[in-house]
PDB file of C-alpha atoms and ligand atoms in Angstrom:
ATOM      1  CA  MET A   1     134.281 -17.079 -59.864  1.00 48.00           C
ATOM      2  CA  ARG A   2     131.190 -19.164 -59.324  1.00 59.00           C
ATOM      3  CA  LEU A   3     130.632 -17.420 -56.000  1.00 56.00           C
ATOM      4  CA  GLY A   4     130.860 -14.026 -57.792  1.00 59.00           C
ATOM      5  CA  ARG A   5     128.348 -15.123 -60.405  1.00 65.00           C
ATOM      6  CA  ALA A   6     125.847 -16.383 -57.689  1.00 61.00           C
ATOM      7  CA  LEU A   7     126.227 -13.126 -55.882  1.00 58.00           C
ATOM      8  CA  MET A   8     125.480 -11.227 -59.118  1.00 57.00           C
ATOM      9  CA  THR A   9     122.561 -13.281 -59.785  1.00 61.00           C
ATOM     10  CA  GLY A  10     121.096 -12.808 -56.244  1.00 57.00           C
ATOM     11  CA  LEU A  11     121.767  -9.080 -56.355  1.00 54.00           C
ATOM     12  CA  SER A  12     120.063  -8.547 -59.644  1.00 57.00           C
ATOM     13  CA  ALA A  13     117.026 -10.535 -58.493  1.00 56.00           C
ATOM     14  CA  ALA A  14     116.984  -8.377 -55.379  1.00 52.00           C
ATOM     15  CA  VAL A  15     117.089  -5.253 -57.425  1.00 49.00           C
ATOM     16  CA  ALA A  16     114.421  -6.686 -59.909  1.00 52.00           C
ATOM     17  CA  TRP A  17     112.175  -7.512 -56.896  1.00 50.00           C
ATOM     18  CA  GLY A  18     112.895  -3.940 -55.415  1.00 48.00           C
ATOM     19  CA  ALA A  19     111.975  -2.335 -58.788  1.00 49.00           C
ATOM     20  CA  MET A  20     108.763  -4.568 -58.897  1.00 51.00           C
ATOM     21  CA  MET A  21     107.582  -3.544 -55.521  1.00 51.00           C
ATOM     22  CA  PRO A  22     106.127   0.066 -56.200  1.00 51.00           C
ATOM     23  CA  LEU A  23     104.025  -1.531 -58.976  1.00 47.00           C
ATOM     24  CA  ALA A  24     102.955  -4.450 -56.858  1.00 50.00           C
ATOM     25  CA  LEU A  25     102.030  -2.081 -54.013  1.00 53.00           C
ATOM     26  CA  ALA A  26     100.142   0.139 -56.272  1.00 47.00           C
ATOM     27  CA  GLN A  27      98.119  -2.635 -57.631  1.00 48.00           C
ATOM     28  CA  GLU A  28      97.594  -4.068 -54.169  1.00 56.00           C
ATOM     29  CA  LEU A  29      96.214  -0.844 -52.611  1.00 71.00           C
ATOM     30  CA  GLY A  30      93.159  -1.309 -50.739  1.00 85.00           C
ATOM     31  CA  ARG A  31      93.558  -4.468 -49.235  1.00 87.00           C
ATOM     32  CA  PRO A  32      96.020  -6.616 -47.195  1.00 85.00           C
ATOM     33  CA  TYR A  33      98.436  -8.839 -49.346  1.00 83.00           C
ATOM     34  CA  ASP A  34     100.881 -11.731 -48.798  1.00 82.00           C
ATOM     35  CA  TRP A  35     104.075 -10.790 -47.125  1.00 83.00           C
ATOM     36  CA  GLN A  36     102.929  -7.359 -46.415  1.00 81.00           C
ATOM     37  CA  MET A  37     105.392  -5.373 -44.361  1.00 80.00           C
ATOM     38  CA  GLY A  38     103.855  -2.087 -42.809  1.00 80.00           C
ATOM     39  CA  MET A  39     100.510  -0.661 -43.528  1.00 84.00           C
ATOM     40  CA  GLN A  40      98.264  -0.808 -46.513  1.00 86.00           C
ATOM     41  CA  GLY A  41      98.799   1.895 -49.178  1.00 87.00           C
ATOM     42  CA  SER A  42      97.185   5.350 -49.026  1.00 90.00           C
ATOM     43  CA  VAL A  43      94.605   7.153 -51.334  1.00 92.00           C
ATOM     44  CA  THR A  44      93.822  10.021 -48.990  1.00 93.00           C
ATOM     45  CA  SER A  45      95.751  12.776 -47.409  1.00 93.00           C
ATOM     46  CA  LEU A  46      94.583  11.495 -44.010  1.00 94.00           C
ATOM     47  CA  LYS A  47      96.109   8.126 -44.611  1.00 93.00           C
ATOM     48  CA  ASP A  48      99.325   9.948 -45.809  1.00 93.00           C
ATOM     49  CA  GLY A  49      99.585  11.617 -42.636  1.00 94.00           C
ATOM     50  CA  ILE A  50      99.061   8.502 -40.710  1.00 94.00           C
ATOM     51  CA  GLY A  51     101.768   6.737 -42.722  1.00 92.00           C
ATOM     52  CA  ASN A  52     104.245   9.571 -42.303  1.00 93.00           C
ATOM     53  CA  PHE A  53     103.483   9.581 -38.571  1.00 95.00           C
ATOM     54  CA  HIS A  54     104.063   5.806 -38.443  1.00 94.00           C
ATOM     55  CA  ASN A  55     107.466   6.152 -40.084  1.00 93.00           C
ATOM     56  CA  LEU A  56     108.558   9.006 -37.844  1.00 95.00           C
ATOM     57  CA  LEU A  57     107.767   6.747 -34.804  1.00 96.00           C
ATOM     58  CA  LEU A  58     109.551   3.837 -36.312  1.00 95.00           C
ATOM     59  CA  ILE A  59     112.693   5.994 -36.542  1.00 96.00           C
ATOM     60  CA  LEU A  60     112.403   7.441 -33.142  1.00 96.00           C
ATOM     61  CA  ILE A  61     111.746   4.225 -31.538  1.00 97.00           C
ATOM     62  CA  THR A  62     114.647   2.577 -33.456  1.00 97.00           C
ATOM     63  CA  LEU A  63     117.037   5.324 -32.329  1.00 96.00           C
ATOM     64  CA  ILE A  64     115.818   5.030 -28.692  1.00 96.00           C
ATOM     65  CA  THR A  65     116.190   1.325 -28.537  1.00 98.00           C
ATOM     66  CA  VAL A  66     119.844   1.466 -30.174  1.00 98.00           C
ATOM     67  CA  PHE A  67     120.644   4.004 -27.650  1.00 96.00           C
ATOM     68  CA  VAL A  68     119.508   2.198 -24.535  1.00 96.00           C
ATOM     69  CA  MET A  69     120.868  -0.935 -25.741  1.00 98.00           C
ATOM     70  CA  ALA A  70     124.272   0.702 -26.278  1.00 98.00           C
ATOM     71  CA  LEU A  71     124.068   2.089 -22.746  1.00 95.00           C
ATOM     72  CA  LEU A  72     123.422  -1.281 -21.305  1.00 97.00           C
ATOM     73  CA  LEU A  73     126.159  -2.819 -23.067  1.00 97.00           C
ATOM     74  CA  TYR A  74     128.522  -0.054 -22.096  1.00 96.00           C
ATOM     75  CA  VAL A  75     127.703  -0.512 -18.431  1.00 94.00           C
ATOM     76  CA  MET A  76     127.856  -4.407 -18.622  1.00 95.00           C
ATOM     77  CA  VAL A  77     131.482  -4.138 -20.100  1.00 96.00           C
ATOM     78  CA  LYS A  78     132.878  -1.249 -18.228  1.00 94.00           C
ATOM     79  CA  PHE A  79     131.235  -1.598 -14.782  1.00 93.00           C
ATOM     80  CA  ASN A  80     130.959  -5.291 -14.244  1.00 93.00           C
ATOM     81  CA  SER A  81     132.683  -6.571 -10.944  1.00 92.00           C
ATOM     82  CA  LYS A  82     135.897  -7.759 -12.728  1.00 93.00           C
ATOM     83  CA  ALA A  83     136.494  -4.636 -14.700  1.00 91.00           C
ATOM     84  CA  ASN A  84     135.442  -2.230 -11.897  1.00 91.00           C
ATOM     85  CA  PRO A  85     135.899  -3.945  -8.349  1.00 92.00           C
ATOM     86  CA  VAL A  86     135.256  -0.819  -6.471  1.00 91.00           C
ATOM     87  CA  ALA A  87     131.805   0.604  -7.130  1.00 89.00           C
ATOM     88  CA  SER A  88     131.412   4.214  -7.241  1.00 88.00           C
ATOM     89  CA  LYS A  89     129.060   5.708  -4.482  1.00 90.00           C
ATOM     90  CA  THR A  90     127.736   8.562  -6.979  1.00 88.00           C
ATOM     91  CA  SER A  91     123.972   9.157  -6.166  1.00 90.00           C
ATOM     92  CA  HIS A  92     123.320  12.584  -8.065  1.00 91.00           C
ATOM     93  CA  ASN A  93     124.493  14.257 -11.268  1.00 93.00           C
ATOM     94  CA  THR A  94     122.425  17.329 -11.985  1.00 95.00           C
ATOM     95  CA  LEU A  95     123.472  17.610 -15.620  1.00 96.00           C
ATOM     96  CA  ILE A  96     122.309  14.073 -16.390  1.00 93.00           C
ATOM     97  CA  GLU A  97     119.106  14.504 -14.540  1.00 95.00           C
ATOM     98  CA  VAL A  98     118.438  17.703 -16.457  1.00 97.00           C
ATOM     99  CA  LEU A  99     119.178  15.944 -19.677  1.00 95.00           C
ATOM    100  CA  TRP A 100     116.962  12.863 -18.951  1.00 93.00           C
ATOM    101  CA  THR A 101     114.190  14.974 -18.340  1.00 96.00           C
ATOM    102  CA  VAL A 102     114.467  17.536 -20.840  1.00 97.00           C
ATOM    103  CA  VAL A 103     115.394  15.181 -23.794  1.00 95.00           C
ATOM    104  CA  PRO A 104     112.328  12.929 -23.477  1.00 95.00           C
ATOM    105  CA  ILE A 105     110.087  16.173 -23.206  1.00 97.00           C
ATOM    106  CA  MET A 106     111.556  17.223 -26.437  1.00 96.00           C
ATOM    107  CA  ILE A 107     110.920  13.842 -28.103  1.00 96.00           C
ATOM    108  CA  LEU A 108     107.345  13.910 -26.939  1.00 97.00           C
ATOM    109  CA  VAL A 109     106.892  17.295 -28.356  1.00 97.00           C
ATOM    110  CA  VAL A 110     108.145  16.009 -31.904  1.00 96.00           C
ATOM    111  CA  ILE A 111     105.704  13.261 -31.469  1.00 96.00           C
ATOM    112  CA  ALA A 112     102.789  15.399 -30.243  1.00 97.00           C
ATOM    113  CA  VAL A 113     102.786  18.002 -33.160  1.00 96.00           C
ATOM    114  CA  PRO A 114     102.178  15.574 -36.125  1.00 95.00           C
ATOM    115  CA  SER A 115      99.834  13.600 -33.957  1.00 96.00           C
ATOM    116  CA  PHE A 116      97.662  16.438 -32.911  1.00 96.00           C
ATOM    117  CA  LYS A 117      97.618  17.704 -36.722  1.00 95.00           C
ATOM    118  CA  ILE A 118      96.395  14.247 -37.910  1.00 95.00           C
ATOM    119  CA  LEU A 119      93.681  14.191 -35.205  1.00 94.00           C
ATOM    120  CA  TYR A 120      92.669  17.766 -36.028  1.00 94.00           C
ATOM    121  CA  ASP A 121      92.435  16.767 -39.793  1.00 93.00           C
ATOM    122  CA  GLN A 122      90.226  13.612 -39.205  1.00 93.00           C
ATOM    123  CA  GLU A 123      88.007  15.518 -36.835  1.00 92.00           C
ATOM    124  CA  ARG A 124      87.539  18.537 -39.069  1.00 91.00           C
ATOM    125  CA  ILE A 125      84.595  17.242 -41.129  1.00 89.00           C
ATOM    126  CA  PRO A 126      84.375  19.541 -44.218  1.00 86.00           C
ATOM    127  CA  GLU A 127      81.197  21.626 -43.895  1.00 85.00           C
ATOM    128  CA  ASN A 128      80.094  21.236 -47.584  1.00 86.00           C
ATOM    129  CA  ALA A 129      80.846  17.493 -48.235  1.00 92.00           C
ATOM    130  CA  ASP A 130      79.800  16.346 -51.621  1.00 95.00           C
ATOM    131  CA  ILE A 131      78.237  13.192 -50.524  1.00 95.00           C
ATOM    132  CA  THR A 132      76.761  12.110 -47.203  1.00 95.00           C
ATOM    133  CA  LEU A 133      77.050   8.430 -46.607  1.00 96.00           C
ATOM    134  CA  LYS A 134      75.307   6.659 -43.684  1.00 97.00           C
ATOM    135  CA  ALA A 135      76.876   3.511 -42.426  1.00 97.00           C
ATOM    136  CA  ILE A 136      74.740   1.361 -40.063  1.00 97.00           C
ATOM    137  CA  GLY A 137      76.038  -1.584 -38.381  1.00 96.00           C
ATOM    138  CA  PHE A 138      73.770  -4.664 -37.985  1.00 96.00           C
ATOM    139  CA  GLN A 139      74.806  -7.932 -36.470  1.00 93.00           C
ATOM    140  CA  TRP A 140      76.314  -8.980 -38.778  1.00 93.00           C
ATOM    141  CA  TYR A 141      76.417  -6.860 -41.982  1.00 96.00           C
ATOM    142  CA  TRP A 142      76.366  -3.150 -42.934  1.00 97.00           C
ATOM    143  CA  GLY A 143      73.480  -1.182 -44.115  1.00 96.00           C
ATOM    144  CA  TYR A 144      74.091   2.074 -46.073  1.00 97.00           C
ATOM    145  CA  GLU A 145      72.096   5.189 -46.838  1.00 96.00           C
ATOM    146  CA  TYR A 146      72.553   8.009 -49.100  1.00 96.00           C
ATOM    147  CA  PRO A 147      70.212  10.259 -47.532  1.00 94.00           C
ATOM    148  CA  ASP A 148      70.266  12.852 -50.258  1.00 93.00           C
ATOM    149  CA  GLU A 149      69.687  10.378 -52.921  1.00 93.00           C
ATOM    150  CA  LYS A 150      66.983   8.450 -50.950  1.00 93.00           C
ATOM    151  CA  ILE A 151      68.943   5.183 -51.423  1.00 94.00           C
ATOM    152  CA  ALA A 152      69.169   2.446 -48.751  1.00 95.00           C
ATOM    153  CA  PHE A 153      70.666  -0.904 -48.957  1.00 95.00           C
ATOM    154  CA  GLU A 154      72.308  -3.778 -47.298  1.00 95.00           C
ATOM    155  CA  SER A 155      75.917  -4.866 -47.853  1.00 95.00           C
ATOM    156  CA  ARG A 156      76.707  -8.533 -46.811  1.00 96.00           C
ATOM    157  CA  MET A 157      79.812 -10.490 -47.368  1.00 95.00           C
ATOM    158  CA  VAL A 158      80.104 -12.977 -50.195  1.00 94.00           C
ATOM    159  CA  ASP A 159      80.129 -16.586 -48.870  1.00 92.00           C
ATOM    160  CA  GLU A 160      83.463 -18.428 -49.712  1.00 90.00           C
ATOM    161  CA  LYS A 161      81.560 -20.862 -52.013  1.00 91.00           C
ATOM    162  CA  ASP A 162      79.769 -18.132 -53.947  1.00 90.00           C
ATOM    163  CA  LEU A 163      82.981 -16.098 -54.781  1.00 90.00           C
ATOM    164  CA  LYS A 164      83.392 -15.074 -58.325  1.00 89.00           C
ATOM    165  CA  GLN A 165      86.514 -14.569 -60.148  1.00 87.00           C
ATOM    166  CA  GLY A 166      88.314 -11.448 -58.571  1.00 85.00           C
ATOM    167  CA  GLN A 167      86.394 -11.364 -55.607  1.00 87.00           C
ATOM    168  CA  LEU A 168      88.163 -11.803 -52.042  1.00 89.00           C
ATOM    169  CA  ARG A 169      87.342 -14.204 -49.381  1.00 91.00           C
ATOM    170  CA  LEU A 170      86.150 -12.450 -46.334  1.00 92.00           C
ATOM    171  CA  LEU A 171      86.359  -8.993 -48.019  1.00 92.00           C
ATOM    172  CA  SER A 172      84.061  -8.826 -50.917  1.00 93.00           C
ATOM    173  CA  VAL A 173      80.428  -7.900 -50.504  1.00 94.00           C
ATOM    174  CA  ASP A 174      77.320  -8.197 -52.578  1.00 93.00           C
ATOM    175  CA  ASN A 175      76.352  -4.580 -52.570  1.00 95.00           C
ATOM    176  CA  PRO A 176      79.484  -2.465 -52.248  1.00 96.00           C
ATOM    177  CA  VAL A 177      79.476   1.318 -51.362  1.00 97.00           C
ATOM    178  CA  VAL A 178      80.100   3.410 -54.617  1.00 97.00           C
ATOM    179  CA  VAL A 179      81.653   6.728 -54.319  1.00 97.00           C
ATOM    180  CA  PRO A 180      83.202   9.203 -56.965  1.00 97.00           C
ATOM    181  CA  VAL A 181      86.836   9.891 -56.902  1.00 95.00           C
ATOM    182  CA  GLY A 182      88.209  13.342 -55.680  1.00 94.00           C
ATOM    183  CA  LYS A 183      84.971  14.187 -53.830  1.00 95.00           C
ATOM    184  CA  VAL A 184      84.555  14.751 -50.166  1.00 96.00           C
ATOM    185  CA  ILE A 185      82.535  11.926 -48.466  1.00 96.00           C
ATOM    186  CA  ARG A 186      81.000  12.388 -45.157  1.00 96.00           C
ATOM    187  CA  VAL A 187      80.476   9.092 -43.399  1.00 96.00           C
ATOM    188  CA  GLN A 188      78.003   9.065 -40.545  1.00 96.00           C
ATOM    189  CA  ALA A 189      78.295   5.846 -38.574  1.00 97.00           C
ATOM    190  CA  THR A 190      75.668   4.393 -36.281  1.00 97.00           C
ATOM    191  CA  ALA A 191      74.541   0.968 -35.225  1.00 96.00           C
ATOM    192  CA  ASN A 192      71.162  -0.746 -34.895  1.00 95.00           C
ATOM    193  CA  ASP A 193      72.019  -3.350 -32.025  1.00 94.00           C
ATOM    194  CA  VAL A 194      75.366  -3.380 -30.601  1.00 96.00           C
ATOM    195  CA  ILE A 195      78.748  -1.402 -31.057  1.00 97.00           C
ATOM    196  CA  HIS A 196      80.357  -1.800 -34.572  1.00 97.00           C
ATOM    197  CA  ALA A 197      83.173   0.169 -36.303  1.00 97.00           C
ATOM    198  CA  TRP A 198      83.483   1.391 -39.668  1.00 97.00           C
ATOM    199  CA  THR A 199      86.889   1.503 -41.080  1.00 96.00           C
ATOM    200  CA  VAL A 200      88.846   1.533 -44.571  1.00 95.00           C
ATOM    201  CA  PRO A 201      92.535   1.495 -43.806  1.00 94.00           C
ATOM    202  CA  ALA A 202      93.451   2.985 -47.238  1.00 93.00           C
ATOM    203  CA  PHE A 203      91.432   6.069 -46.377  1.00 94.00           C
ATOM    204  CA  GLY A 204      92.703   6.506 -42.839  1.00 94.00           C
ATOM    205  CA  VAL A 205      89.318   6.473 -41.322  1.00 95.00           C
ATOM    206  CA  LYS A 206      87.967   4.520 -38.334  1.00 95.00           C
ATOM    207  CA  LYS A 207      85.124   5.254 -36.012  1.00 96.00           C
ATOM    208  CA  ASP A 208      83.022   3.328 -33.657  1.00 97.00           C
ATOM    209  CA  ALA A 209      79.322   3.027 -34.715  1.00 97.00           C
ATOM    210  CA  TYR A 210      77.088   3.320 -31.538  1.00 97.00           C
ATOM    211  CA  PRO A 211      73.313   2.507 -31.429  1.00 96.00           C
ATOM    212  CA  GLY A 212      71.385   5.855 -30.919  1.00 95.00           C
ATOM    213  CA  ARG A 213      74.425   8.092 -31.780  1.00 95.00           C
ATOM    214  CA  ILE A 214      75.972   9.479 -34.924  1.00 95.00           C
ATOM    215  CA  ASN A 215      79.823   9.487 -35.220  1.00 95.00           C
ATOM    216  CA  GLU A 216      81.105  11.434 -38.262  1.00 95.00           C
ATOM    217  CA  MET A 217      84.211  10.973 -40.299  1.00 96.00           C
ATOM    218  CA  TRP A 218      85.329  11.966 -43.807  1.00 96.00           C
ATOM    219  CA  PHE A 219      87.512  10.952 -46.601  1.00 96.00           C
ATOM    220  CA  LYS A 220      88.537  12.231 -50.157  1.00 95.00           C
ATOM    221  CA  ALA A 221      89.770   9.217 -52.245  1.00 95.00           C
ATOM    222  CA  GLU A 222      92.436  10.510 -54.891  1.00 93.00           C
ATOM    223  CA  LYS A 223      92.483   7.320 -56.765  1.00 91.00           C
ATOM    224  CA  THR A 224      89.881   4.970 -58.210  1.00 93.00           C
ATOM    225  CA  GLY A 225      89.766   1.309 -57.078  1.00 92.00           C
ATOM    226  CA  THR A 226      88.256  -1.080 -54.719  1.00 93.00           C
ATOM    227  CA  PHE A 227      89.101  -0.536 -51.011  1.00 95.00           C
ATOM    228  CA  TYR A 228      88.288  -2.898 -48.231  1.00 95.00           C
ATOM    229  CA  GLY A 229      87.895  -2.725 -44.468  1.00 95.00           C
ATOM    230  CA  GLN A 230      86.367  -4.876 -41.769  1.00 96.00           C
ATOM    231  CA  CYS A 231      84.172  -4.230 -38.745  1.00 96.00           C
ATOM    232  CA  SER A 232      86.650  -3.178 -36.019  1.00 96.00           C
ATOM    233  CA  GLU A 233      84.810  -3.488 -32.900  1.00 96.00           C
ATOM    234  CA  LEU A 234      84.059  -6.941 -31.456  1.00 96.00           C
ATOM    235  CA  CYS A 235      80.216  -7.324 -32.028  1.00 96.00           C
ATOM    236  CA  GLY A 236      79.464 -11.003 -31.736  1.00 94.00           C
ATOM    237  CA  THR A 237      79.974 -14.355 -33.278  1.00 95.00           C
ATOM    238  CA  LEU A 238      80.122 -13.162 -37.066  1.00 95.00           C
ATOM    239  CA  HIS A 239      82.150 -10.047 -36.195  1.00 96.00           C
ATOM    240  CA  GLY A 240      84.720 -11.250 -38.539  1.00 95.00           C
ATOM    241  CA  TYR A 241      82.221 -11.657 -41.402  1.00 96.00           C
ATOM    242  CA  MET A 242      80.898  -8.117 -42.022  1.00 96.00           C
ATOM    243  CA  PRO A 243      83.476  -6.685 -44.297  1.00 96.00           C
ATOM    244  CA  ILE A 244      83.319  -3.136 -45.921  1.00 96.00           C
ATOM    245  CA  GLN A 245      83.751  -2.685 -49.604  1.00 96.00           C
ATOM    246  CA  VAL A 246      84.135   0.815 -51.228  1.00 96.00           C
ATOM    247  CA  ASN A 247      84.438   1.184 -54.900  1.00 95.00           C
ATOM    248  CA  VAL A 248      85.954   4.430 -55.855  1.00 95.00           C
ATOM    249  CA  VAL A 249      84.832   5.259 -59.304  1.00 95.00           C
ATOM    250  CA  SER A 250      84.854   8.079 -62.155  1.00 95.00           C
ATOM    251  CA  ALA A 251      82.226  10.708 -61.920  1.00 95.00           C
ATOM    252  CA  GLU A 252      80.622   9.152 -65.002  1.00 96.00           C
ATOM    253  CA  ASP A 253      80.577   5.666 -63.524  1.00 96.00           C
ATOM    254  CA  TYR A 254      79.168   7.024 -60.230  1.00 96.00           C
ATOM    255  CA  ALA A 255      76.231   8.772 -62.132  1.00 96.00           C
ATOM    256  CA  LYS A 256      75.601   5.532 -63.792  1.00 96.00           C
ATOM    257  CA  TRP A 257      75.624   3.617 -60.677  1.00 95.00           C
ATOM    258  CA  LEU A 258      73.378   6.317 -58.983  1.00 95.00           C
ATOM    259  CA  ALA A 259      70.824   6.060 -61.667  1.00 94.00           C
ATOM    260  CA  GLU A 260      70.680   2.337 -61.260  1.00 94.00           C
ATOM    261  CA  ALA A 261      70.718   2.340 -57.382  1.00 93.00           C
ATOM    262  CA  LYS A 262      67.931   4.890 -57.200  1.00 92.00           C
ATOM    263  CA  VAL A 263      65.641   2.241 -58.811  1.00 92.00           C
ATOM    264  CA  LYS A 264      67.187  -0.727 -57.024  1.00 90.00           C
ATOM    265  CA  PHE A 265      67.714   0.639 -53.677  1.00 92.00           C
ATOM    266  CA  ALA A 266      65.016   3.276 -53.348  1.00 89.00           C
ATOM    267  CA  MET A 267      64.080   4.057 -49.732  1.00 84.00           C
ATOM    268  CA  ASP A 268      60.890   2.600 -48.685  1.00 73.00           C
ATOM    269  CA  ASP A 269      59.384   5.621 -46.965  1.00 60.00           C
ATOM    270  CA  GLY A 270      61.760   8.104 -48.410  1.00 47.00           C
ATOM    271  CA  ALA A 271      62.605   9.441 -44.932  1.00 48.00           C
ATOM    272  CA  ALA A 272      66.195  10.616 -45.050  1.00 44.00           C
ATOM    273  CA  GLY A 273      68.222   9.708 -41.970  1.00 44.00           C
ATOM    274  CA  SER A 274      66.041   6.662 -40.833  1.00 45.00           C
ATOM    275  CA  THR A 275      68.047   3.769 -39.570  1.00 46.00           C
ATOM    276  CA  ARG A 276      65.618   1.485 -41.379  1.00 47.00           C
ATOM    277  CA  VAL A 277      67.192  -0.057 -44.420  1.00 46.00           C
ATOM    278  CA  ALA A 278      65.064  -1.012 -47.355  1.00 42.00           C
ATOM    279  CA  ALA A 279      65.413  -4.697 -48.358  1.00 41.00           C
ATOM    280  CA  ALA A 280      67.277  -4.835 -51.705  1.00 39.00           C
ATOM    281  CA  LYS A 281      64.758  -5.207 -54.415  1.00 38.00           C
ATOM    282  CA  ASP A 282      66.222  -7.590 -56.854  1.00 40.00           C
TER     283      ASP A 282
HETATM  284 CU1  LIG B 301      82.067  -6.223 -35.486  1.00 56.36          CU
END
């Protein structure tokens, strides 16, 4: 009786935890969280594709592993020297050889189709993006430019001792990137010194930023919120301390931010596309 009650309590706790999870996950979108299993949540179609692909691979690899394990166990039990003292001399079996060639090929095709689709989606930069954002890697912070708005600013990690309420250690920055929700953002990544990489997991984008070269990517965030990433190409001592913060806001909030930013972060020379970042004028 007592055992039954304990079981029921445990079960209802598990159900409650399960019911809480979607809510918790939704709130935690955009950054890693304690006891996270799997990848961060998604706010773009690109990341949806990556998440689905990951889940498909997980199923496939589980089935393959279980199948191979079962074959091994079968052989160990059925054909060990005690159970099968006289070994077979079989060296060929055409049917099996055809099967173990054709089945893996079919599995690879099943993997290749969604894989190429995701690559294609990522590489197909929409021609008329709503906003162009240039991300420039420096040792060790990011510089950003909105060439069409003549805005340029630097974005540095907030030191642990300076963290304010709600800011995250190693992830929050002083000047986050701000973009409107539901708009196509074209990101042009480059670097000023060594190779860095710009990424935001919740958007499903990641590209190396090379000095003297522009690498393009795009995203369209479907939800407002704060999303984080970190430099993803080893770039020196403080590589782990140049996070990326993108605030996805409503159209009105974006307009408000833009008006302020045009004053605060006006480009010095007004030259769109320059890699020189105007010092933040406070
Ligand atoms: Cu880096």
